Amino acid sequence: MKTPLLLDGVEVSNRIKADLAKRVTALNEKGITPSLATILVGEDPSSATYVRMKGNACHKLGMESKKIEMPTETTTEELLATIQQLNEDHTVHGILLQHPVPEQIDERAAFDAIAIEKDVDGVTTLGFAQNAFNFAQYPSCTPAAIMAILDHYDLPIEGKHAVVVGRSPILGKPVSMMLLNRNATVTICHSRTSELEAHVKQADIVVAAVGRPEFIKGEWIKPGAVVLDAGYNKGNVGDCDYDGCAANASAITPVPGGVGPVTISMLLKHTVDAAERLNP
Ligand code: NAP
C-alpha cells in the first residue's frame, strides 16, 4: 500500500499568510488597517469559538477585528440595521455574519444585506451568482480553501471527474461551481442521491461536505483519487473515514489540519483583497 500525499492545510495556510503579511504592511504604510467585522448573534459556544479564532487570526497578521455581539432575542430588523451601519463604515472592509443565527431571524435577508464589496465570506445571493459565473470577487471561504489546496499541490482539475457530496449554499454548491469553472466534470450528490457509493467510486476528486462523521468509506475511493475532506465533526473527525480513504487515495487532507486552517486564511485574504480594492 502506497502512502498518499498528505495535503497539509497548515503549510498551505502559512504560505497564504506570509504573502498577506506583506500586503498588510503595504496597506499600513498607506494608513490603512484591513478590518474584518464579525457579528455574533446569541450565545452558541461553537460559534463564539469560531468568531474568536477568526479575530485572533486577524490580530496575528496586524489586521483589525471588530467584534459585534448581539443578544439571542435580536430581531431581523435590528440585525439588518447593524449590517447597514457596517456597510457604511469606511474603516470596515469585510463583514462576517456567523451562522447559524437564532431561528427568529431571516438569515437569508441578513446575508443579503451585506454589501457585495464587503461580502468576504461569499454568503450573499449576488456573491454566489458571481462565483457561479466565474467572476466572483469573494467566493465562500471553505470552497476557496479547497481550490487553494488543489492549486498549492498542483493537482490537476481540468478534465477530472469531481464528485462533491453535499450541496449547501456555503460549501457543496459553490465548490461544485468552482470546480466546473476550472473544467472538471462535476457530479453533485446529496441526501436524496441514490447509489451514492457508485457515484463516489467514479471520482478522480472527492469533496466531502456532508456533516456526518466518517461517512465516506475507504472502499468507495477509486485507487489514486484525491480526497478533500471539508467535514469537521465532534471529536475532531472529518466526513471521511481517514484511514480507509488514505489506503486508496493518492492525496488526502487530514482532519484537523486540512481544509479548516486554509478556510480561515481565505477569510483573511478576502478581507485584505477588499481593503485594497476599497482603497485603490
Ligand atoms: P449542511 O448545510 O448540513 O449540508 C450538508 C449536505 O450534506 C447537504 O447538502 C445534505 O443533503 C448532504 N447530506 C446529508 N446527509 C447525506 C447523506 N446521507 N448522503 C448524501 N448527502 C448527505 O453542512 P455544511 O455547512 O455544508 O457543512 C458540511 C461539513 O463541512 C460539516 O462537517 C461542517 O462542519 C464542515 N464545514 C467545515 C468548514 C471548514 O472550515 N472546514 C466550514 C464549513 C463547514 P441535502 O441538501 O439533501 O440535505
GROMACS .gro file of C-alpha atoms and ligand atoms in nm:
model
  328
    1MET     CA    1   0.000   0.000   0.000
    2LYS     CA    2   0.142   0.338  -0.107
    3THR     CA    3   0.124   0.625   0.143
    4PRO     CA    4  -0.083   0.909  -0.007
    5LEU     CA    5   0.041   1.265  -0.034
    6LEU     CA    6  -0.073   1.448   0.278
    7LEU     CA    7  -0.241   1.773   0.178
    8ASP     CA    8  -0.117   1.981   0.467
    9GLY     CA    9  -0.357   2.268   0.532
   10VAL     CA   10  -0.124   2.430   0.785
   11GLU     CA   11   0.150   2.453   0.523
   12VAL     CA   12  -0.089   2.600   0.264
   13SER     CA   13  -0.225   2.841   0.521
   14ASN     CA   14   0.124   2.957   0.625
   15ARG     CA   15   0.213   3.025   0.263
   16ILE     CA   16  -0.102   3.237   0.217
   17LYS     CA   17  -0.041   3.426   0.542
   18ALA     CA   18   0.323   3.502   0.456
   19ASP     CA   19   0.204   3.672   0.137
   20LEU     CA   20  -0.075   3.852   0.322
   21ALA     CA   21   0.166   3.988   0.585
   22LYS     CA   22   0.348   4.182   0.311
   23ARG     CA   23   0.024   4.318   0.172
   24VAL     CA   24  -0.095   4.423   0.520
   25THR     CA   25   0.235   4.609   0.574
   26ALA     CA   26   0.191   4.788   0.239
   27LEU     CA   27  -0.162   4.890   0.339
   28ASN     CA   28  -0.041   5.004   0.683
   29GLU     CA   29   0.211   5.230   0.509
   30LYS     CA   30  -0.085   5.398   0.337
   31GLY     CA   31  -0.251   5.444   0.677
   32ILE     CA   32  -0.500   5.160   0.625
   33THR     CA   33  -0.551   4.864   0.856
   34PRO     CA   34  -0.757   4.587   0.694
   35SER     CA   35  -1.054   4.530   0.920
   36LEU     CA   36  -1.297   4.243   0.948
   37ALA     CA   37  -1.623   4.296   1.136
   38THR     CA   38  -1.765   3.979   1.287
   39ILE     CA   39  -2.125   3.965   1.403
   40LEU     CA   40  -2.222   3.702   1.656
   41VAL     CA   41  -2.591   3.676   1.746
   42GLY     CA   42  -2.671   3.467   2.052
   43GLU     CA   43  -2.454   3.252   2.271
   44ASP     CA   44  -2.380   2.935   2.079
   45PRO     CA   45  -2.042   2.826   2.224
   46SER     CA   46  -1.903   2.679   1.897
   47SER     CA   47  -1.997   2.995   1.707
   48ALA     CA   48  -1.830   3.204   1.978
   49THR     CA   49  -1.515   2.991   1.942
   50TYR     CA   50  -1.513   3.028   1.561
   51VAL     CA   51  -1.553   3.404   1.589
   52ARG     CA   52  -1.272   3.423   1.846
   53MET     CA   53  -1.042   3.216   1.622
   54LYS     CA   54  -1.112   3.446   1.328
   55GLY     CA   55  -1.045   3.755   1.542
   56ASN     CA   56  -0.717   3.611   1.672
   57ALA     CA   57  -0.607   3.523   1.319
   58CYS     CA   58  -0.671   3.886   1.214
   59HIS     CA   59  -0.469   4.026   1.505
   60LYS     CA   60  -0.174   3.794   1.439
   61LEU     CA   61  -0.147   3.938   1.090
   62GLY     CA   62  -0.171   4.301   1.208
   63MET     CA   63  -0.530   4.329   1.090
   64GLU     CA   64  -0.818   4.466   1.292
   65SER     CA   65  -1.119   4.269   1.401
   66LYS     CA   66  -1.430   4.450   1.511
   67LYS     CA   67  -1.644   4.219   1.719
   68ILE     CA   68  -2.017   4.284   1.735
   69GLU     CA   69  -2.212   4.070   1.979
   70MET     CA   70  -2.591   4.080   1.978
   71PRO     CA   71  -2.834   3.908   2.216
   72THR     CA   72  -3.021   3.587   2.126
   73GLU     CA   73  -3.354   3.773   2.102
   74THR     CA   74  -3.224   4.012   1.831
   75THR     CA   75  -3.481   4.074   1.557
   76THR     CA   76  -3.416   4.065   1.183
   77GLU     CA   77  -3.466   4.443   1.169
   78GLU     CA   78  -3.208   4.504   1.442
   79LEU     CA   79  -2.957   4.282   1.270
   80LEU     CA   80  -3.021   4.447   0.932
   81ALA     CA   81  -2.965   4.788   1.091
   82THR     CA   82  -2.630   4.675   1.235
   83ILE     CA   83  -2.521   4.534   0.900
   84GLN     CA   84  -2.621   4.860   0.732
   85GLN     CA   85  -2.402   5.058   0.975
   86LEU     CA   86  -2.108   4.831   0.895
   87ASN     CA   87  -2.173   4.866   0.522
   88GLU     CA   88  -2.141   5.243   0.565
   89ASP     CA   89  -1.837   5.230   0.797
   90HIS     CA   90  -1.531   5.313   0.585
   91THR     CA   91  -1.296   5.159   0.840
   92VAL     CA   92  -1.457   4.816   0.790
   93HIS     CA   93  -1.353   4.621   0.480
   94GLY     CA   94  -1.511   4.280   0.537
   95ILE     CA   95  -1.826   4.167   0.719
   96LEU     CA   96  -1.880   3.818   0.851
   97LEU     CA   97  -2.214   3.715   0.999
   98GLN     CA   98  -2.151   3.399   1.197
   99HIS     CA   99  -2.415   3.140   1.131
  100PRO     CA  100  -2.639   2.977   1.231
  101VAL     CA  101  -2.833   3.276   1.365
  102PRO     CA  102  -3.126   3.231   1.608
  103GLU     CA  103  -3.433   3.094   1.431
  104GLN     CA  104  -3.650   3.409   1.453
  105ILE     CA  105  -3.403   3.587   1.224
  106ASP     CA  106  -3.442   3.578   0.847
  107GLU     CA  107  -3.088   3.456   0.778
  108ARG     CA  108  -3.110   3.499   0.401
  109ALA     CA  109  -3.226   3.861   0.439
  110ALA     CA  110  -2.939   3.924   0.679
  111PHE     CA  111  -2.678   3.770   0.449
  112ASP     CA  112  -2.814   3.961   0.152
  113ALA     CA  113  -2.796   4.290   0.344
  114ILE     CA  114  -2.415   4.266   0.341
  115ALA     CA  115  -2.271   4.500   0.076
  116ILE     CA  116  -2.125   4.291  -0.206
  117GLU     CA  117  -1.787   4.466  -0.182
  118LYS     CA  118  -1.763   4.362   0.185
  119ASP     CA  119  -1.901   4.008   0.140
  120VAL     CA  120  -1.568   3.841   0.219
  121ASP     CA  121  -1.738   3.518   0.328
  122GLY     CA  122  -1.926   3.479  -0.001
  123VAL     CA  123  -2.269   3.449   0.157
  124THR     CA  124  -2.481   3.688  -0.047
  125THR     CA  125  -2.706   3.569  -0.328
  126LEU     CA  126  -2.524   3.804  -0.563
  127GLY     CA  127  -2.184   3.675  -0.447
  128PHE     CA  128  -2.294   3.317  -0.511
  129ALA     CA  129  -2.417   3.408  -0.859
  130GLN     CA  130  -2.094   3.592  -0.940
  131ASN     CA  131  -1.898   3.288  -0.825
  132ALA     CA  132  -2.110   3.060  -1.043
  133PHE     CA  133  -2.048   3.293  -1.338
  134ASN     CA  134  -1.674   3.279  -1.261
  135PHE     CA  135  -1.635   3.650  -1.196
  136ALA     CA  136  -1.663   3.638  -0.821
  137GLN     CA  137  -1.470   3.873  -0.605
  138TYR     CA  138  -1.504   3.662  -0.294
  139PRO     CA  139  -1.622   3.302  -0.307
  140SER     CA  140  -1.720   3.130   0.017
  141CYS     CA  141  -1.410   3.062   0.220
  142THR     CA  142  -1.423   2.682   0.251
  143PRO     CA  143  -1.471   2.626  -0.124
  144ALA     CA  144  -1.191   2.879  -0.184
  145ALA     CA  145  -0.975   2.682   0.060
  146ILE     CA  146  -1.040   2.355  -0.124
  147MET     CA  147  -0.935   2.515  -0.453
  148ALA     CA  148  -0.628   2.671  -0.288
  149ILE     CA  149  -0.517   2.330  -0.160
  150LEU     CA  150  -0.557   2.172  -0.504
  151ASP     CA  151  -0.356   2.456  -0.658
  152HIS     CA  152  -0.086   2.461  -0.391
  153TYR     CA  153  -0.012   2.095  -0.461
  154ASP     CA  154  -0.054   2.144  -0.836
  155LEU     CA  155  -0.318   1.875  -0.856
  156PRO     CA  156  -0.488   1.875  -1.196
  157ILE     CA  157  -0.856   1.972  -1.212
  158GLU     CA  158  -0.932   2.011  -1.581
  159GLY     CA  159  -1.091   1.705  -1.734
  160LYS     CA  160  -1.113   1.528  -1.397
  161HIS     CA  161  -1.436   1.387  -1.262
  162ALA     CA  162  -1.509   1.559  -0.932
  163VAL     CA  163  -1.779   1.419  -0.706
  164VAL     CA  164  -1.898   1.660  -0.439
  165VAL     CA  165  -2.101   1.510  -0.157
  166GLY     CA  166  -2.314   1.792  -0.013
  167ARG     CA  167  -2.495   2.084  -0.175
  168SER     CA  168  -2.512   2.351   0.094
  169PRO     CA  169  -2.507   2.714  -0.023
  170ILE     CA  170  -2.178   2.783   0.156
  171LEU     CA  171  -1.991   2.468   0.064
  172GLY     CA  172  -2.115   2.194  -0.167
  173LYS     CA  173  -2.281   2.416  -0.428
  174PRO     CA  174  -2.015   2.687  -0.459
  175VAL     CA  175  -1.724   2.441  -0.466
  176SER     CA  176  -1.907   2.250  -0.740
  177MET     CA  177  -1.932   2.571  -0.943
  178MET     CA  178  -1.564   2.648  -0.886
  179LEU     CA  179  -1.458   2.301  -0.998
  180LEU     CA  180  -1.684   2.332  -1.302
  181ASN     CA  181  -1.531   2.671  -1.383
  182ARG     CA  182  -1.192   2.501  -1.380
  183ASN     CA  183  -1.318   2.247  -1.635
  184ALA     CA  184  -1.377   1.950  -1.409
  185THR     CA  185  -1.678   1.732  -1.484
  186VAL     CA  186  -1.882   1.765  -1.167
  187THR     CA  187  -2.135   1.536  -1.001
  188ILE     CA  188  -2.317   1.683  -0.701
  189CYS     CA  189  -2.459   1.435  -0.450
  190HIS     CA  190  -2.695   1.498  -0.160
  191SER     CA  191  -2.923   1.321   0.085
  192ARG     CA  192  -3.166   1.209  -0.189
  193THR     CA  193  -2.896   1.074  -0.421
  194SER     CA  194  -2.946   0.709  -0.498
  195GLU     CA  195  -2.642   0.486  -0.522
  196LEU     CA  196  -2.413   0.741  -0.366
  197GLU     CA  197  -2.135   0.489  -0.332
  198ALA     CA  198  -2.141   0.417  -0.707
  199HIS     CA  199  -2.104   0.790  -0.781
  200VAL     CA  200  -1.815   0.838  -0.540
  201LYS     CA  201  -1.642   0.532  -0.684
  202GLN     CA  202  -1.613   0.711  -1.020
  203ALA     CA  203  -1.444   1.020  -0.879
  204ASP     CA  204  -1.095   1.141  -0.955
  205ILE     CA  205  -1.154   1.415  -0.698
  206VAL     CA  206  -1.383   1.360  -0.398
  207VAL     CA  207  -1.505   1.656  -0.193
  208ALA     CA  208  -1.673   1.552   0.131
  209ALA     CA  209  -1.908   1.822   0.262
  210VAL     CA  210  -2.173   1.618   0.439
  211GLY     CA  211  -2.153   1.699   0.810
  212ARG     CA  212  -2.157   1.331   0.913
  213PRO     CA  213  -1.857   1.178   1.087
  214GLU     CA  214  -1.656   0.929   0.878
  215PHE     CA  215  -1.942   0.898   0.631
  216ILE     CA  216  -1.731   0.839   0.317
  217LYS     CA  217  -1.582   0.492   0.334
  218GLY     CA  218  -1.241   0.383   0.214
  219GLU     CA  219  -1.379   0.124  -0.029
  220TRP     CA  220  -1.574   0.399  -0.210
  221ILE     CA  221  -1.249   0.569  -0.314
  222LYS     CA  222  -1.114   0.485  -0.658
  223PRO     CA  223  -0.744   0.398  -0.632
  224GLY     CA  224  -0.544   0.716  -0.695
  225ALA     CA  225  -0.829   0.960  -0.629
  226VAL     CA  226  -0.769   1.291  -0.450
  227VAL     CA  227  -0.979   1.329  -0.134
  228LEU     CA  228  -1.064   1.666   0.019
  229ASP     CA  229  -1.249   1.638   0.346
  230ALA     CA  230  -1.421   1.963   0.444
  231GLY     CA  231  -1.607   1.796   0.729
  232TYR     CA  232  -1.550   1.891   1.087
  233ASN     CA  233  -1.744   1.691   1.341
  234LYS     CA  234  -1.741   1.636   1.716
  235GLY     CA  235  -1.429   1.455   1.829
  236ASN     CA  236  -1.215   1.625   1.561
  237VAL     CA  237  -1.318   1.385   1.287
  238GLY     CA  238  -1.396   1.462   0.928
  239ASP     CA  239  -1.666   1.338   0.692
  240CYS     CA  240  -1.429   1.069   0.556
  241ASP     CA  241  -1.302   0.757   0.724
  242TYR     CA  242  -0.944   0.884   0.706
  243ASP     CA  243  -0.753   0.557   0.735
  244GLY     CA  244  -0.981   0.374   0.492
  245CYS     CA  245  -0.975   0.657   0.235
  246ALA     CA  246  -0.599   0.711   0.273
  247ALA     CA  247  -0.545   0.347   0.180
  248ASN     CA  248  -0.683   0.415  -0.170
  249ALA     CA  249  -0.623   0.787  -0.227
  250SER     CA  250  -0.319   0.938  -0.397
  251ALA     CA  251  -0.361   1.255  -0.190
  252ILE     CA  252  -0.581   1.341   0.108
  253THR     CA  253  -0.648   1.622   0.355
  254PRO     CA  254  -0.629   1.531   0.725
  255VAL     CA  255  -0.885   1.644   0.982
  256PRO     CA  256  -0.787   1.852   1.169
  257GLY     CA  257  -0.511   2.035   0.981
  258GLY     CA  258  -0.656   2.014   0.630
  259VAL     CA  259  -0.931   2.235   0.492
  260GLY     CA  260  -1.001   2.415   0.824
  261PRO     CA  261  -0.683   2.626   0.860
  262VAL     CA  262  -0.693   2.726   0.493
  263THR     CA  263  -1.056   2.840   0.531
  264ILE     CA  264  -0.952   3.099   0.791
  265SER     CA  265  -0.664   3.214   0.572
  266MET     CA  266  -0.902   3.264   0.281
  267LEU     CA  267  -1.119   3.484   0.502
  268LEU     CA  268  -0.813   3.695   0.585
  269LYS     CA  269  -0.712   3.703   0.218
  270HIS     CA  270  -1.057   3.818   0.107
  271THR     CA  271  -1.051   4.092   0.373
  272VAL     CA  272  -0.710   4.214   0.255
  273ASP     CA  273  -0.834   4.196  -0.108
  274ALA     CA  274  -1.135   4.407  -0.002
  275ALA     CA  275  -0.918   4.662   0.182
  276GLU     CA  276  -0.701   4.701  -0.130
  277ARG     CA  277  -0.999   4.731  -0.363
  278LEU     CA  278  -1.179   4.979  -0.139
  279ASN     CA  279  -0.861   5.192  -0.115
  280PRO     CA  280  -0.710   5.183  -0.464
  281NAP     P1  281  -2.501   2.125   0.569
  281NAP     O1  282  -2.552   2.260   0.537
  281NAP     O2  283  -2.564   2.046   0.678
  281NAP     O3  284  -2.509   2.039   0.435
  281NAP     C1  285  -2.480   1.903   0.434
  281NAP     C2  286  -2.503   1.847   0.297
  281NAP     O4  287  -2.478   1.706   0.303
  281NAP     C3  288  -2.645   1.867   0.245
  281NAP     O5  289  -2.642   1.908   0.111
  281NAP     C4  290  -2.708   1.729   0.261
  281NAP     O6  291  -2.802   1.698   0.160
  281NAP     C5  292  -2.587   1.639   0.244
  281NAP     N1  293  -2.612   1.511   0.312
  281NAP     C6  294  -2.655   1.492   0.439
  281NAP     N2  295  -2.671   1.361   0.462
  281NAP     C7  296  -2.638   1.296   0.348
  281NAP     C8  297  -2.638   1.161   0.309
  281NAP     N3  298  -2.674   1.064   0.392
  281NAP     N4  299  -2.598   1.130   0.184
  281NAP     C9  300  -2.561   1.227   0.098
  281NAP     N5  301  -2.561   1.359   0.129
  281NAP    C10  302  -2.600   1.392   0.253
  281NAP     O7  303  -2.345   2.128   0.602
  281NAP     P2  304  -2.230   2.227   0.552
  281NAP     O8  305  -2.244   2.358   0.621
  281NAP     O9  306  -2.219   2.223   0.405
  281NAP    O10  307  -2.104   2.154   0.617
  281NAP    C11  308  -2.063   2.025   0.576
  281NAP    C12  309  -1.945   1.983   0.660
  281NAP    O11  310  -1.839   2.074   0.641
  281NAP    C13  311  -1.970   1.982   0.811
  281NAP    O12  312  -1.893   1.875   0.869
  281NAP    C14  313  -1.915   2.114   0.858
  281NAP    O13  314  -1.872   2.110   0.994
  281NAP    C15  315  -1.799   2.129   0.767
  281NAP     N6  316  -1.757   2.268   0.745
  281NAP    C16  317  -1.626   2.290   0.757
  281NAP    C17  318  -1.576   2.416   0.734
  281NAP    C18  319  -1.429   2.436   0.745
  281NAP    O14  320  -1.384   2.548   0.755
  281NAP     N7  321  -1.352   2.327   0.737
  281NAP    C19  322  -1.663   2.521   0.703
  281NAP    C20  323  -1.798   2.494   0.686
  281NAP    C21  324  -1.844   2.366   0.709
  281NAP     P3  325  -2.944   1.775   0.143
  281NAP    O15  326  -2.911   1.903   0.076
  281NAP    O16  327  -3.024   1.684   0.058
  281NAP    O17  328  -2.998   1.793   0.281
   0.00000   0.00000   0.00000
